[in-house]
Structures are given as C-alpha cells and as structure tokens.
Coordinates of C-alpha atoms in Angstrom, one line a residue:
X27 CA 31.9 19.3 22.9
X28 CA 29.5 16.4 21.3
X29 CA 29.3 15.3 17.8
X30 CA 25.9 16.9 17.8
X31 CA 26.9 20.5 19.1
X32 CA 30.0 20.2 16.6
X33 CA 27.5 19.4 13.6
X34 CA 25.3 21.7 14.9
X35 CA 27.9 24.9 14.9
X36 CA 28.4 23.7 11.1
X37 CA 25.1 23.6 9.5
X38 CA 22.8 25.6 11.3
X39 CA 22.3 29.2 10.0
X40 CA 24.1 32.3 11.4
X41 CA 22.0 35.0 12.8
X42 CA 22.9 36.8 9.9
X43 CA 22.1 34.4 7.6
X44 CA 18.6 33.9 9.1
X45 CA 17.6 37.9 9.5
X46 CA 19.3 38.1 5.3
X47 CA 16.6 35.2 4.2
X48 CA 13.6 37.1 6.5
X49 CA 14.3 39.9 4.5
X50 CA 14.7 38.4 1.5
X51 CA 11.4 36.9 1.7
X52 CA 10.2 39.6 2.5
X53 CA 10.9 41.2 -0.1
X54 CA 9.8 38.6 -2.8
X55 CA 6.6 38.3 -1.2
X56 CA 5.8 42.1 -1.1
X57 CA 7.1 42.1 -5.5
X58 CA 4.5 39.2 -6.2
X59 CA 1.8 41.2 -4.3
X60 CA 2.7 44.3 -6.0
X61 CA 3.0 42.5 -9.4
X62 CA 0.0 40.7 -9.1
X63 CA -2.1 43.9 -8.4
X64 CA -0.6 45.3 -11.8
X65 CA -1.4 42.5 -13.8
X66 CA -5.1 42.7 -12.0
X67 CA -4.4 39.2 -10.6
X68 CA -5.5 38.2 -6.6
X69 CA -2.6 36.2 -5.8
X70 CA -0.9 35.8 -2.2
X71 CA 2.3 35.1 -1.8
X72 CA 3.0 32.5 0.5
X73 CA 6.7 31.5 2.2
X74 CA 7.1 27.7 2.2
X75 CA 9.9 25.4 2.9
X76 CA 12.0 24.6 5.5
X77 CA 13.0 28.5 6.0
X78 CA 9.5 29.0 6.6
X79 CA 9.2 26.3 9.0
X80 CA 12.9 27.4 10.7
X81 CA 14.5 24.2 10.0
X82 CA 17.0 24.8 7.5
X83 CA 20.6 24.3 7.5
X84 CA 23.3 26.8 5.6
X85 CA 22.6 28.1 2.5
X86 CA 19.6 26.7 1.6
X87 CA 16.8 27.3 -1.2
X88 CA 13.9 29.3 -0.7
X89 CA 10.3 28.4 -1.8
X90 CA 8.2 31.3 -2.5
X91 CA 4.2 29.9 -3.4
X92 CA 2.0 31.8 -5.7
X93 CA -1.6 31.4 -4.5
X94 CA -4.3 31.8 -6.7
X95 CA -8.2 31.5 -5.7
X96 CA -9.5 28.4 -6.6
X97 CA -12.0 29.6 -8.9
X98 CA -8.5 30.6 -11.1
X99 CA -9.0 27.9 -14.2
X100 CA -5.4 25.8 -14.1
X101 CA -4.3 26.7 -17.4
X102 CA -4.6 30.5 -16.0
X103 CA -2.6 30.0 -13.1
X104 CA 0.1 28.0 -14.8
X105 CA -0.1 30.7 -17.4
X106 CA -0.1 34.0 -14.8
X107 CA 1.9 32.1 -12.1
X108 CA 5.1 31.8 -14.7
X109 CA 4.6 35.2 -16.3
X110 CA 4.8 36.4 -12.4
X111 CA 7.7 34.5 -11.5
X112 CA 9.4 35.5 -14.3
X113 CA 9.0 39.2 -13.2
X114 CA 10.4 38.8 -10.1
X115 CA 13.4 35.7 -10.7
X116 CA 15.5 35.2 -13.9
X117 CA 15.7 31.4 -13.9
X118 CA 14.5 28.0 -15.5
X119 CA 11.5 26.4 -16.0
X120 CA 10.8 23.5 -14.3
X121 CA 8.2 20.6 -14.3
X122 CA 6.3 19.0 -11.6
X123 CA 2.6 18.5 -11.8
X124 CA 2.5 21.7 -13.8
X125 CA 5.6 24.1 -14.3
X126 CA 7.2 26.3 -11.6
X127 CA 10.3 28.7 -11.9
X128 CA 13.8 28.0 -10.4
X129 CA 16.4 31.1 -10.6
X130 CA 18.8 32.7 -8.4
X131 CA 17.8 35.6 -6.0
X132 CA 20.7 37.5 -4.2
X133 CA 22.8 34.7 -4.2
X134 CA 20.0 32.0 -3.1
X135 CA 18.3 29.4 -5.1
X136 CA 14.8 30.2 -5.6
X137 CA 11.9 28.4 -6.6
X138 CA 8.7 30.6 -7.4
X139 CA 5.6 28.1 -7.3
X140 CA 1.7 28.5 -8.8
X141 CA -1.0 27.3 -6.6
X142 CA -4.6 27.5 -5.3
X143 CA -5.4 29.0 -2.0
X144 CA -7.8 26.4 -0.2
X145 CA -9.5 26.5 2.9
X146 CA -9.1 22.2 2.9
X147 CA -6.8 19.6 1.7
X148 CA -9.8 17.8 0.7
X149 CA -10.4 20.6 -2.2
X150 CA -6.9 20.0 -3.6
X151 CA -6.7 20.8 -7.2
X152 CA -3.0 20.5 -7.9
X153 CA -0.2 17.9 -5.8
X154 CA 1.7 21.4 -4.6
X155 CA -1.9 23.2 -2.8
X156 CA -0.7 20.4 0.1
X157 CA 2.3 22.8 1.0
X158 CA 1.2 25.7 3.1
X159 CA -0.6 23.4 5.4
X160 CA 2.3 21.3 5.9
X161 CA 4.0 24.1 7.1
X162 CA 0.9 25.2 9.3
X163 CA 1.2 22.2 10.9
X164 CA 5.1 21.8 11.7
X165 CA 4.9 26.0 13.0
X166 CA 2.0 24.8 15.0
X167 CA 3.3 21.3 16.0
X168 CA 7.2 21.4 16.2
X169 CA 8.6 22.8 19.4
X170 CA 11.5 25.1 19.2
X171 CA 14.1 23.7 20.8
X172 CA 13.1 20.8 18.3
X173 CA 14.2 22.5 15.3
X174 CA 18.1 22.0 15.9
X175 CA 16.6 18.5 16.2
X176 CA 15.5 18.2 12.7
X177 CA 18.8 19.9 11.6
X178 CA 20.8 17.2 12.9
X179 CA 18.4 14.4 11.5
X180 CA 18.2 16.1 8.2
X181 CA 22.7 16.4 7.9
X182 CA 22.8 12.2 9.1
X183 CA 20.5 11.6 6.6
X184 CA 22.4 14.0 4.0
X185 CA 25.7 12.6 4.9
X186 CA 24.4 9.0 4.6
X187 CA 22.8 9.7 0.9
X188 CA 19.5 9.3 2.1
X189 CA 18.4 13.1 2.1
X190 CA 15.8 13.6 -0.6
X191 CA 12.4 12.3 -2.0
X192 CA 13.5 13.1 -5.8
X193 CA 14.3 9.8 -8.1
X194 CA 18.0 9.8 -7.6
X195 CA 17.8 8.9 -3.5
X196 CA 14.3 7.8 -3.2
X197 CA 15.0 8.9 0.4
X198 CA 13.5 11.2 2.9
X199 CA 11.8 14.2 2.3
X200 CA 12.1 17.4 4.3
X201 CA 8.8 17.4 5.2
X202 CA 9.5 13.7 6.8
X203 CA 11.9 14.4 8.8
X204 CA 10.3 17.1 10.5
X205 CA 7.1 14.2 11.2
X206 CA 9.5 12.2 12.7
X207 CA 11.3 14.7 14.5
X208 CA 7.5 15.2 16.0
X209 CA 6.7 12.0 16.5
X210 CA 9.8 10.8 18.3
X211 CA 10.9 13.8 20.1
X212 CA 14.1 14.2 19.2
X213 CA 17.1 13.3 16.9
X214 CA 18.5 10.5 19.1
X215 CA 14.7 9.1 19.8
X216 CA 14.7 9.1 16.2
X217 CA 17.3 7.1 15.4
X218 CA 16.5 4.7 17.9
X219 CA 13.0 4.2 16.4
X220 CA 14.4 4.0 12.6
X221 CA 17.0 1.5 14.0
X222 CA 14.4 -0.9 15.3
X223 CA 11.8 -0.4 12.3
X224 CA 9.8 -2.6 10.7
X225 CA 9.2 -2.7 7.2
X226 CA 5.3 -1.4 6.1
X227 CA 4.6 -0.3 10.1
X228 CA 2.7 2.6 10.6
X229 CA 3.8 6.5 12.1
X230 CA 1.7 9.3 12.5
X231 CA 1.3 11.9 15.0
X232 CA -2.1 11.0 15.8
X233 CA -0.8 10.8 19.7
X234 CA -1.1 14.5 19.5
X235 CA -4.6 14.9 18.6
X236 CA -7.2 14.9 21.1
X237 CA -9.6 11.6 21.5
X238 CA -12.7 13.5 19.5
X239 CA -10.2 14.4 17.0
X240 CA -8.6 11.1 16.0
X241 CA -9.8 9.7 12.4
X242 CA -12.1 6.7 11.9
X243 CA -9.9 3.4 10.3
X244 CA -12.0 4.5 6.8
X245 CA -10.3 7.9 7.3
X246 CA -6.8 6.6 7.3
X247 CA -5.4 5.4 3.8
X248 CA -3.8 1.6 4.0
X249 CA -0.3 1.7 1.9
X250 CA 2.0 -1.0 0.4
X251 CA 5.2 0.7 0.6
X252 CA 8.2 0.2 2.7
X253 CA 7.9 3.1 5.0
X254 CA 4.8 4.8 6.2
X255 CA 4.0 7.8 7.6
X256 CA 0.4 9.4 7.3
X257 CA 0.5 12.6 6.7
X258 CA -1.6 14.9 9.8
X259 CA -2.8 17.2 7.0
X260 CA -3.7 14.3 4.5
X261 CA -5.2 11.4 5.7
X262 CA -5.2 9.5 3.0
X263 CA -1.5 10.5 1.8
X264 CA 1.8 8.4 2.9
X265 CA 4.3 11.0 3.3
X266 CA 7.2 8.3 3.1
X267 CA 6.1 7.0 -0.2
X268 CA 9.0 8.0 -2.0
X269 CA 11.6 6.0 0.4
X270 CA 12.7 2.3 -1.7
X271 CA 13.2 -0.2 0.5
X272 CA 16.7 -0.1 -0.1
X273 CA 16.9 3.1 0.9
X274 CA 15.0 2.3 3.7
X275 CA 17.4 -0.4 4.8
X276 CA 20.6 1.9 4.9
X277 CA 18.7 4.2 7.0
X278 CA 18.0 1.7 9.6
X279 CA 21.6 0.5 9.5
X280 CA 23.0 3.6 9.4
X281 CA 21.0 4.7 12.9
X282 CA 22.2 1.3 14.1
X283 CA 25.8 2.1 13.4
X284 CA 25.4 6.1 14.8
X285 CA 23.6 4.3 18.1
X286 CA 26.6 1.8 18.8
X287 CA 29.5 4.5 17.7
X288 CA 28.7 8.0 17.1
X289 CA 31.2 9.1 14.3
X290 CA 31.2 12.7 12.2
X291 CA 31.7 11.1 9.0
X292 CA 28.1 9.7 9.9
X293 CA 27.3 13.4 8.9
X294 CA 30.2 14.0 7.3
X295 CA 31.6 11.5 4.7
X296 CA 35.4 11.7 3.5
X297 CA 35.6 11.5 -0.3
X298 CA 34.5 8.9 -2.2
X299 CA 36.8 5.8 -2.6
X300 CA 38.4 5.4 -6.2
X301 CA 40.4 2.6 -7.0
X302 CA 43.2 2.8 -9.6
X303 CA 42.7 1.0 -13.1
X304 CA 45.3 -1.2 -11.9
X305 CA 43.1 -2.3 -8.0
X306 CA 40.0 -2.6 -10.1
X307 CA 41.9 -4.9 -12.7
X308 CA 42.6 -6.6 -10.0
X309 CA 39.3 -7.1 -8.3
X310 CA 37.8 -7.8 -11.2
X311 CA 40.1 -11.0 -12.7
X312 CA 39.5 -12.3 -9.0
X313 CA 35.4 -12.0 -9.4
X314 CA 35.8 -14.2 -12.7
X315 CA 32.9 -12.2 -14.1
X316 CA 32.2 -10.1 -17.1
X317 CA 31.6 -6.6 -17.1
X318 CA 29.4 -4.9 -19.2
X319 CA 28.0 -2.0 -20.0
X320 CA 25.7 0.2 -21.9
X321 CA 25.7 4.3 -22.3
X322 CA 23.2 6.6 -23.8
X323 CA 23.5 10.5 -23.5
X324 CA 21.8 12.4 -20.9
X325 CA 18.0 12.2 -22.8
X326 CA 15.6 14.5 -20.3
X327 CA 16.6 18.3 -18.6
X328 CA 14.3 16.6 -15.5
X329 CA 16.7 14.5 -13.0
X330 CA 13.4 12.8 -11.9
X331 CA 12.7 11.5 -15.3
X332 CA 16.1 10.6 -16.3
X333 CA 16.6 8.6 -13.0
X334 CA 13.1 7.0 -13.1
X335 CA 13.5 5.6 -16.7
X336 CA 16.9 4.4 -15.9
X337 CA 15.6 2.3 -13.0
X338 CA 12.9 1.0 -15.6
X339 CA 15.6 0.0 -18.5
X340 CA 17.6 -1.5 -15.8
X341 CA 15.3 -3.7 -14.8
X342 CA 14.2 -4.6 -18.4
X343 CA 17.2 -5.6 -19.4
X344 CA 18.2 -7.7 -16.1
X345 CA 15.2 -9.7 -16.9
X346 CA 15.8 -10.2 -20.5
X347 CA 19.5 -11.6 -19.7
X348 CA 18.2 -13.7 -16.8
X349 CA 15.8 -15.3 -18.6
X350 CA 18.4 -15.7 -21.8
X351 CA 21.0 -17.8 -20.1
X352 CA 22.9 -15.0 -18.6
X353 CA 22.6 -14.0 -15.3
X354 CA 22.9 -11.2 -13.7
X355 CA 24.7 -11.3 -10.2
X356 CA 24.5 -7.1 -9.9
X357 CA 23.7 -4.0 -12.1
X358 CA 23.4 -0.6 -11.8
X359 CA 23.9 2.8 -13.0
X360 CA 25.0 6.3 -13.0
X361 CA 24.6 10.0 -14.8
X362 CA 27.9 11.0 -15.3
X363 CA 28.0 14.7 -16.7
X364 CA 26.0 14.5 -19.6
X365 CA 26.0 10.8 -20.4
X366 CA 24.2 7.6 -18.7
X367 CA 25.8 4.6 -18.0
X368 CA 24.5 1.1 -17.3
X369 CA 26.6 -1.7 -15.6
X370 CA 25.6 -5.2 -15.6
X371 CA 27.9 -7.8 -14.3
X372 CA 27.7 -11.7 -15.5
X373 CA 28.1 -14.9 -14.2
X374 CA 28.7 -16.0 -17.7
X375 CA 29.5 -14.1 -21.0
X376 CA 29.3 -16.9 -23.6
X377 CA 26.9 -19.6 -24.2
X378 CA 27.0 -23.1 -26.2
X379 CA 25.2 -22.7 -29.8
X380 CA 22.6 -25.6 -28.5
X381 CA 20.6 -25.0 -25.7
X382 CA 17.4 -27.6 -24.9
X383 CA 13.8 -26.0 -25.5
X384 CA 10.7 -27.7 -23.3
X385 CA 7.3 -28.4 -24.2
X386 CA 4.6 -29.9 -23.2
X387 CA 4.1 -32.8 -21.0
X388 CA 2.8 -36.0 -22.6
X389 CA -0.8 -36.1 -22.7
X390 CA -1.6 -32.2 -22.0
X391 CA -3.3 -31.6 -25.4
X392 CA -1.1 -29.0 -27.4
X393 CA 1.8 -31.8 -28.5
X394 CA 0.9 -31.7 -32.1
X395 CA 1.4 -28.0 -32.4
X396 CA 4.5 -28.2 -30.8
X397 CA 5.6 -31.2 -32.5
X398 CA 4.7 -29.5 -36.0
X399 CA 6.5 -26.0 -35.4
X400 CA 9.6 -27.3 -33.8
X401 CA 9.7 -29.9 -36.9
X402 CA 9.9 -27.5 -39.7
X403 CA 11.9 -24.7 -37.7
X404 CA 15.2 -23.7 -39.0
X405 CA 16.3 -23.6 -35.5
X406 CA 15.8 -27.2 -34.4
X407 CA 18.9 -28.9 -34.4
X408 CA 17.6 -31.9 -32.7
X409 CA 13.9 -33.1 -32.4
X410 CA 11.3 -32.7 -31.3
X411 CA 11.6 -35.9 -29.1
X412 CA 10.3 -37.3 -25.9
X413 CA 12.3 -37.4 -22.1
X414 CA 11.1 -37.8 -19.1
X415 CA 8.2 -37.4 -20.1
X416 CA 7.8 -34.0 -21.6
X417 CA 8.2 -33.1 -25.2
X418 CA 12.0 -31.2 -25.9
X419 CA 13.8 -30.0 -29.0
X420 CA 17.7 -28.9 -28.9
X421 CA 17.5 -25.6 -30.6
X422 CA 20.4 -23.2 -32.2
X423 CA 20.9 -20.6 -29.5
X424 CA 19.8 -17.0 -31.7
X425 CA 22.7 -14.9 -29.1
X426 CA 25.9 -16.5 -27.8
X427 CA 27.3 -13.6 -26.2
X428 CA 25.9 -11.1 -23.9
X429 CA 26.6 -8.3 -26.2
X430 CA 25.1 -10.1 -29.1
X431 CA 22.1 -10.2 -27.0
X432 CA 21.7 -6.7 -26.1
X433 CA 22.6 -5.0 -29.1
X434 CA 19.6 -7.5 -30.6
X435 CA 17.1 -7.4 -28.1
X436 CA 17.5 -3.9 -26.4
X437 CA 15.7 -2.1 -29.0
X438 CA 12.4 -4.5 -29.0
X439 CA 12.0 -3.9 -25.0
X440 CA 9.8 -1.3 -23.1
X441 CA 12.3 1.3 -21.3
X442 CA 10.6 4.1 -21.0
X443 CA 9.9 6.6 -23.7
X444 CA 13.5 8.7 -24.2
X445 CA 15.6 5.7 -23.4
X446 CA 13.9 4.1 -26.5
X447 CA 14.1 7.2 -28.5
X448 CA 17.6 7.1 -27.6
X449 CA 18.0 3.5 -28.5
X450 CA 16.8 3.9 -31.7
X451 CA 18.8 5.9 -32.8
X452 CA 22.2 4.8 -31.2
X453 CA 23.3 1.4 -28.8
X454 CA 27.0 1.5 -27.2
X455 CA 27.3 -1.6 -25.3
X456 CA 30.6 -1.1 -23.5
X457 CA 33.5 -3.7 -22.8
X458 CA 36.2 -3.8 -21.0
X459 CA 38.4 -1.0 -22.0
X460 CA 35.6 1.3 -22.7
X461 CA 35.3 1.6 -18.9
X462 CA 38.4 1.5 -17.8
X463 CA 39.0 5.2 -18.5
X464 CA 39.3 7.4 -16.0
X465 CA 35.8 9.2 -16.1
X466 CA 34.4 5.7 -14.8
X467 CA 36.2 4.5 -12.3
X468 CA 34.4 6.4 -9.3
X469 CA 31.3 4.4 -10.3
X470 CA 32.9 1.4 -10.9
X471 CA 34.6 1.3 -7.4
X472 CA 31.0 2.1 -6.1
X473 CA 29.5 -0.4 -8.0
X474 CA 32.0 -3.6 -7.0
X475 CA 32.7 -2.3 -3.3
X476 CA 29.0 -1.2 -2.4
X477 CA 30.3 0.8 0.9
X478 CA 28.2 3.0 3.0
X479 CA 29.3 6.9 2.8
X480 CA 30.3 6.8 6.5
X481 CA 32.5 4.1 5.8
X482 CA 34.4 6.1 2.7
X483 CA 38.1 7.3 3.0
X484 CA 39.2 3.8 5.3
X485 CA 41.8 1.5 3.8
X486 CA 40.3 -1.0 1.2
X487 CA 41.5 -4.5 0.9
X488 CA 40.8 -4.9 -3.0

C-alpha cells in the first residue's frame, strides 16, 4: 500500500461520518429557516466549507451561512444574524469583519455566519458574501476523484505547519488548496509545481475558461505578495495573500523533500523535540550569545490579533536593539497557555559607556547647530571635534545592557494597541533562569534548532 492510500484510509471521512454531517446540516439549515420565518426575517441558510465542497478530512468544523437580502442594513443582519445563531448553537462570539457564532453541535464545531445573498461578487458588502461562490465554483470545477486529491494536499500541508490562512501559520487556506488541486490536477502535480515556484508568479484557473470568457489585463488585480493565486470568483482578489514568504519557503522545501523521499511523518510529524535544561545549557554556552526575553499575558480572546501584534512588537523591538548597538542574530515568539513570550538572542549583552556620535560633514551647512548642542550636552564626554572630515562627539552611552535598554525604551515604541496597554502597565524582561523552567523549553528547543516538523523525533546532535 502507498503512503497516499495509507494517509488516505486515516483522514478521509467514514461513510458514516459523511451521511452524520449531511444530516446534520440538514438539520441546521431547516432550524435557521424555521427560525427566521418566526422572527419574520428572509434569511437562507447556506452550507459552506469544505463539507459542502466534499473535501474534508475527519472530524472537521461545519460552516453554516446566514444569508440575508442585501437590502438588510448591516447593523440588522449582525444584529438578527447573532440572535439566530444563538437560537440554534450555544457557543462564543467571535470577530471577523463583523461577529459570527462558534459553538458545538452534536459533537462538531460549528460556526453560524451572517451574510448578504448577492447575485455578484462585484456587489459584496461584507469580506464573508465571497463564500458561497467559492464553493459554487469548486462543486462546479473540482472533479470527484479530485477530492481525495485535496485531502492529501490539505494533511502535507497540516503535518508540515503550513495548513491555515489565520495569523499564527500565515499558510494556506482551504479554499487554496482546492485552486491548486484544480489547477495542477492532482496532489503529486501539485507538489511538483510548489517545488519549482517562483516567488510573486502568477496561478489561476483561467486555462479552464473558454477564450470569450477570459478577463482583460485591467480585469486582473496585480499583487506584491509572495504567492499568488487569482481567485476565479474575484478577479481582483489574491487568494494566497495570507501565505509569508517564509511560509512560502517551507512549502516549496517541504514538496522538494516529499518529491525526492516520500515519508509519513511528511503528513505525520513525531512529537516535537525537547531538549533537557541540561542540552540546551549546553547549546547555548557553545553559541556565546545572550538570551533574552520578554513576556506579557495573553491580551486579546482573538488568536489573529494576539499573533499579528506580536509579529508587530517583535519587529519593533529588533529594530530598536539593532540600531542601539545590539544586534539581533534571531528572535521570535510563542503563546504559551495564557502568557506571551518574546525571545531575542544577542551577539552582545553589554556595551562600553562611550560610544562615538557622527555629524555632519565639513562644509554641509548645519555644523554650528551641531557643534552648539553637543557642546553644552551633559552627555558629551568628548567634543565635538573634527576626523576625517566629519564632525564627531564621544557621547555617554544612556543603556549599557540590553535589559537596561528594553525596560527603557519598550514603553515609548508603537506595538500595537494591547501590547502597549500591557506594557504600561507591567514589563518582565526575562534572563536566564526565568526560561529555563520547564514550561519553556519546547519553544526554546524550537527556537535554537529551527527543524522542519517532518524532521522531529530524529536524534539531535546539540
């Protein structure tokens, strides 16, 4: 038997499975027309994701769209649309563009969704009204014998971390896969075109559309981002817009790998490696670097705003110690439970008191300002004076640690709007011990061995 047949026997539904979702859709979809008519509201149900589209693997969630006309003002669907979902599904709020419900429905994860029925995309009114014509298209477009296809495509990705357009993989949506499923043919096809891609090169599916039906260059929407993918419903809409480039780079290798030596851990990773205190110790006297880091509590119910913000101080704060005198050779971060943890690792840790300030050349103009606020600073140790022809001053050095420097300068940076509340009120810059214990080591052996997932669980030289 194949790898694929054996992933395949693992993740695709049972009949069972399948007829219990058709049912249960069934059923939500006949309780938000009922419910609906009671309230005196014209809303269609509408079955959406990948279970609507018949490419879901085991136990997955099911997306139930609440379709208002469009003549329904917004605040009155968000308004209706909740108080319906909430009739049907016990669950949570949650925010996208405007609010949906996720709860629990025998036993699956469901997601109850406001939006406007439209006869066009290019009527939209909210991001979501896109939906039930991406699933037109795939049940129009995607053969059958395609959708174990996409299956397989969708567990690599998953198994390689890459499954998912949200803020914490910045990876590949459902919806994506199924394009390239589409456009390639199949899941090896696939692979073999992600394994040879180009960053920024264009995919579509315009090779299914007939000559008089292909769109005019102004039609087509010209995107920056590492991946594209036009989307057949949306013209002007890059499906692949969430996918970093990093992301984007593991992909490719990962296809590369799969291609040369098809392995289940490809789809299936073993656990992820931990070192001991004692390994990572070990590792880290041998990098001659300094470790630190910084942790705020969890600040925002929304993963997508918690991971984008963290992405945002991170890179504040890498720039602020670069351009101090303390550079950064790699940083990162986690959410562990209910807490957020930065990492930053040093070249350096500690600085001289007196570092030399430049100014301007001789001749350039502005010499006498600099001359006169250098002179009478309280910082100027030695100068102003003149070398190789520029204008310098050996000033007192305000932060001669790293930790000086963050707990100073953290709070006066732009890191998004909970991270500052959060720094406001409380900075723990975190040394050595501090993340040692136990509760950090999976993230620190991730952050010093930076290992693919199909690479996890093989003996580690650290």
């Amino acid at each position: 038997m194949t790898i694929e047949k054996k992933v395949l026997e693992q993740v695709r539904p049972t009949e069972e499975q399948s007829k219990k979702l058709e049912q249960i859709g069934r059923d939500l979809s006949a309780r938000v027309r009922d419910i609906g008519q009671y309230f005196g509201i014209p809303v269609e149900p509408f079955l959406a994701g990948s279970v609507a589209k018949d490419t879901h693997l085991k136990d997955p969630d099911l997306d139930i769209f609440i379709l208002f006309p469009p003549e329904v003002p917004l605040e009155e669907l968000k308004e209706k649309g909740m108080s319906i979902a909430r009739s049907i599904v016990e669950g949570e709020a949650k925010y996208a563009q405007h609010p949906y419900l996720r709860g629990k429905f025998e036993g699956f994860d469901v997601d109850m969704v406001p939006a406007y029925k439209l006869k066009d995309t290019g009527d939209l009114m909210t991001a979501v009204d896109r939906t039930p014509f991406h699933v037109r298209y795939v049940n129009n477009t995607l053969l059958k014998d395609q959708r174990d296809e996409v299956r397989l495509l969708k567990q690599f990705l998953k198994g390689i971390g890459k499954y998912g357009a949200e803020e914490s993989v910045q990876g590949l949506s459902g919806y994506l896969v199924e394009l390239l499923v589409i456009h390639y043919g199949s899941f090896h096809a696939a692979l073999k075109g992600l394994s040879s891609y180009a960053p920024g090169t264009q995919l579509d599916t315009f090779h299914l559309l007939r000559d008089e039906d292909l769109p005019d260059k102004e039609e087509v929407g010209r995107f920056e981002d590492p991946m594209v993918f036009i989307d057949p419903v949306d013209f002007q809409r890059n499906v692949a817009s969430p996918v970093s480039l990093d992301s984007l780079g593991v992909v490719i290798q990962a296809a590369r790998e799969y291609l040369k030596r098809p392995r289940m851990t490809f789809f299936f990773p073993n656990p992820p490696d931990v070192l001991s205190r004692q390994r990572l110790e070990g590792l880290m006297e041998d990098r001659e670097t300094t470790l630190v880091g910084i942790r705020l509590p969890r600040f925002h119910d929304n993963p997508d705003v918690v991971h984008g913000q963290l992405r945002k101080a991170l890179l504040a704060i890498t720039r602020l110690c670069n351009r101090s005198g303390f550079p950064v050779i790699h940083s990162g971060y986690n959410v562990i439970g209910k807490q957020c943890v930065m990492l930053f690792e040093f070249e350096v840790s500690h600085l001289p008191v007196v570092y030399v300030h430049h100014g301007p050349k001789v001749g350039e103009g502005n010499e006498a300002e600099f001359f006169d606020k250098w002179s009478r600073s309280e910082r100027t140790l030695v100068g102003p004076y003149i070398e190789d022809g520029s204008w310098r001053v050996d000033v007192i050095r305000s932060q001669t640690t790293v930790e000086d420097l963050l707990y100073a300068e953290i709070p006066t940076l732009s890191l998004g709007k909970h991270i500052n509340a959060e720094v406001a009120k409380d900075l723990t810059v975190m040394g050595h011990e501090d993340l040692m214990h136990k509760m950090y080591r999976p993230t620190l052996t991730r952050f010093y061995l930076r290992r693919p997932p199909w690479t996890w669980g093989v003996e580690i030289d650290a």
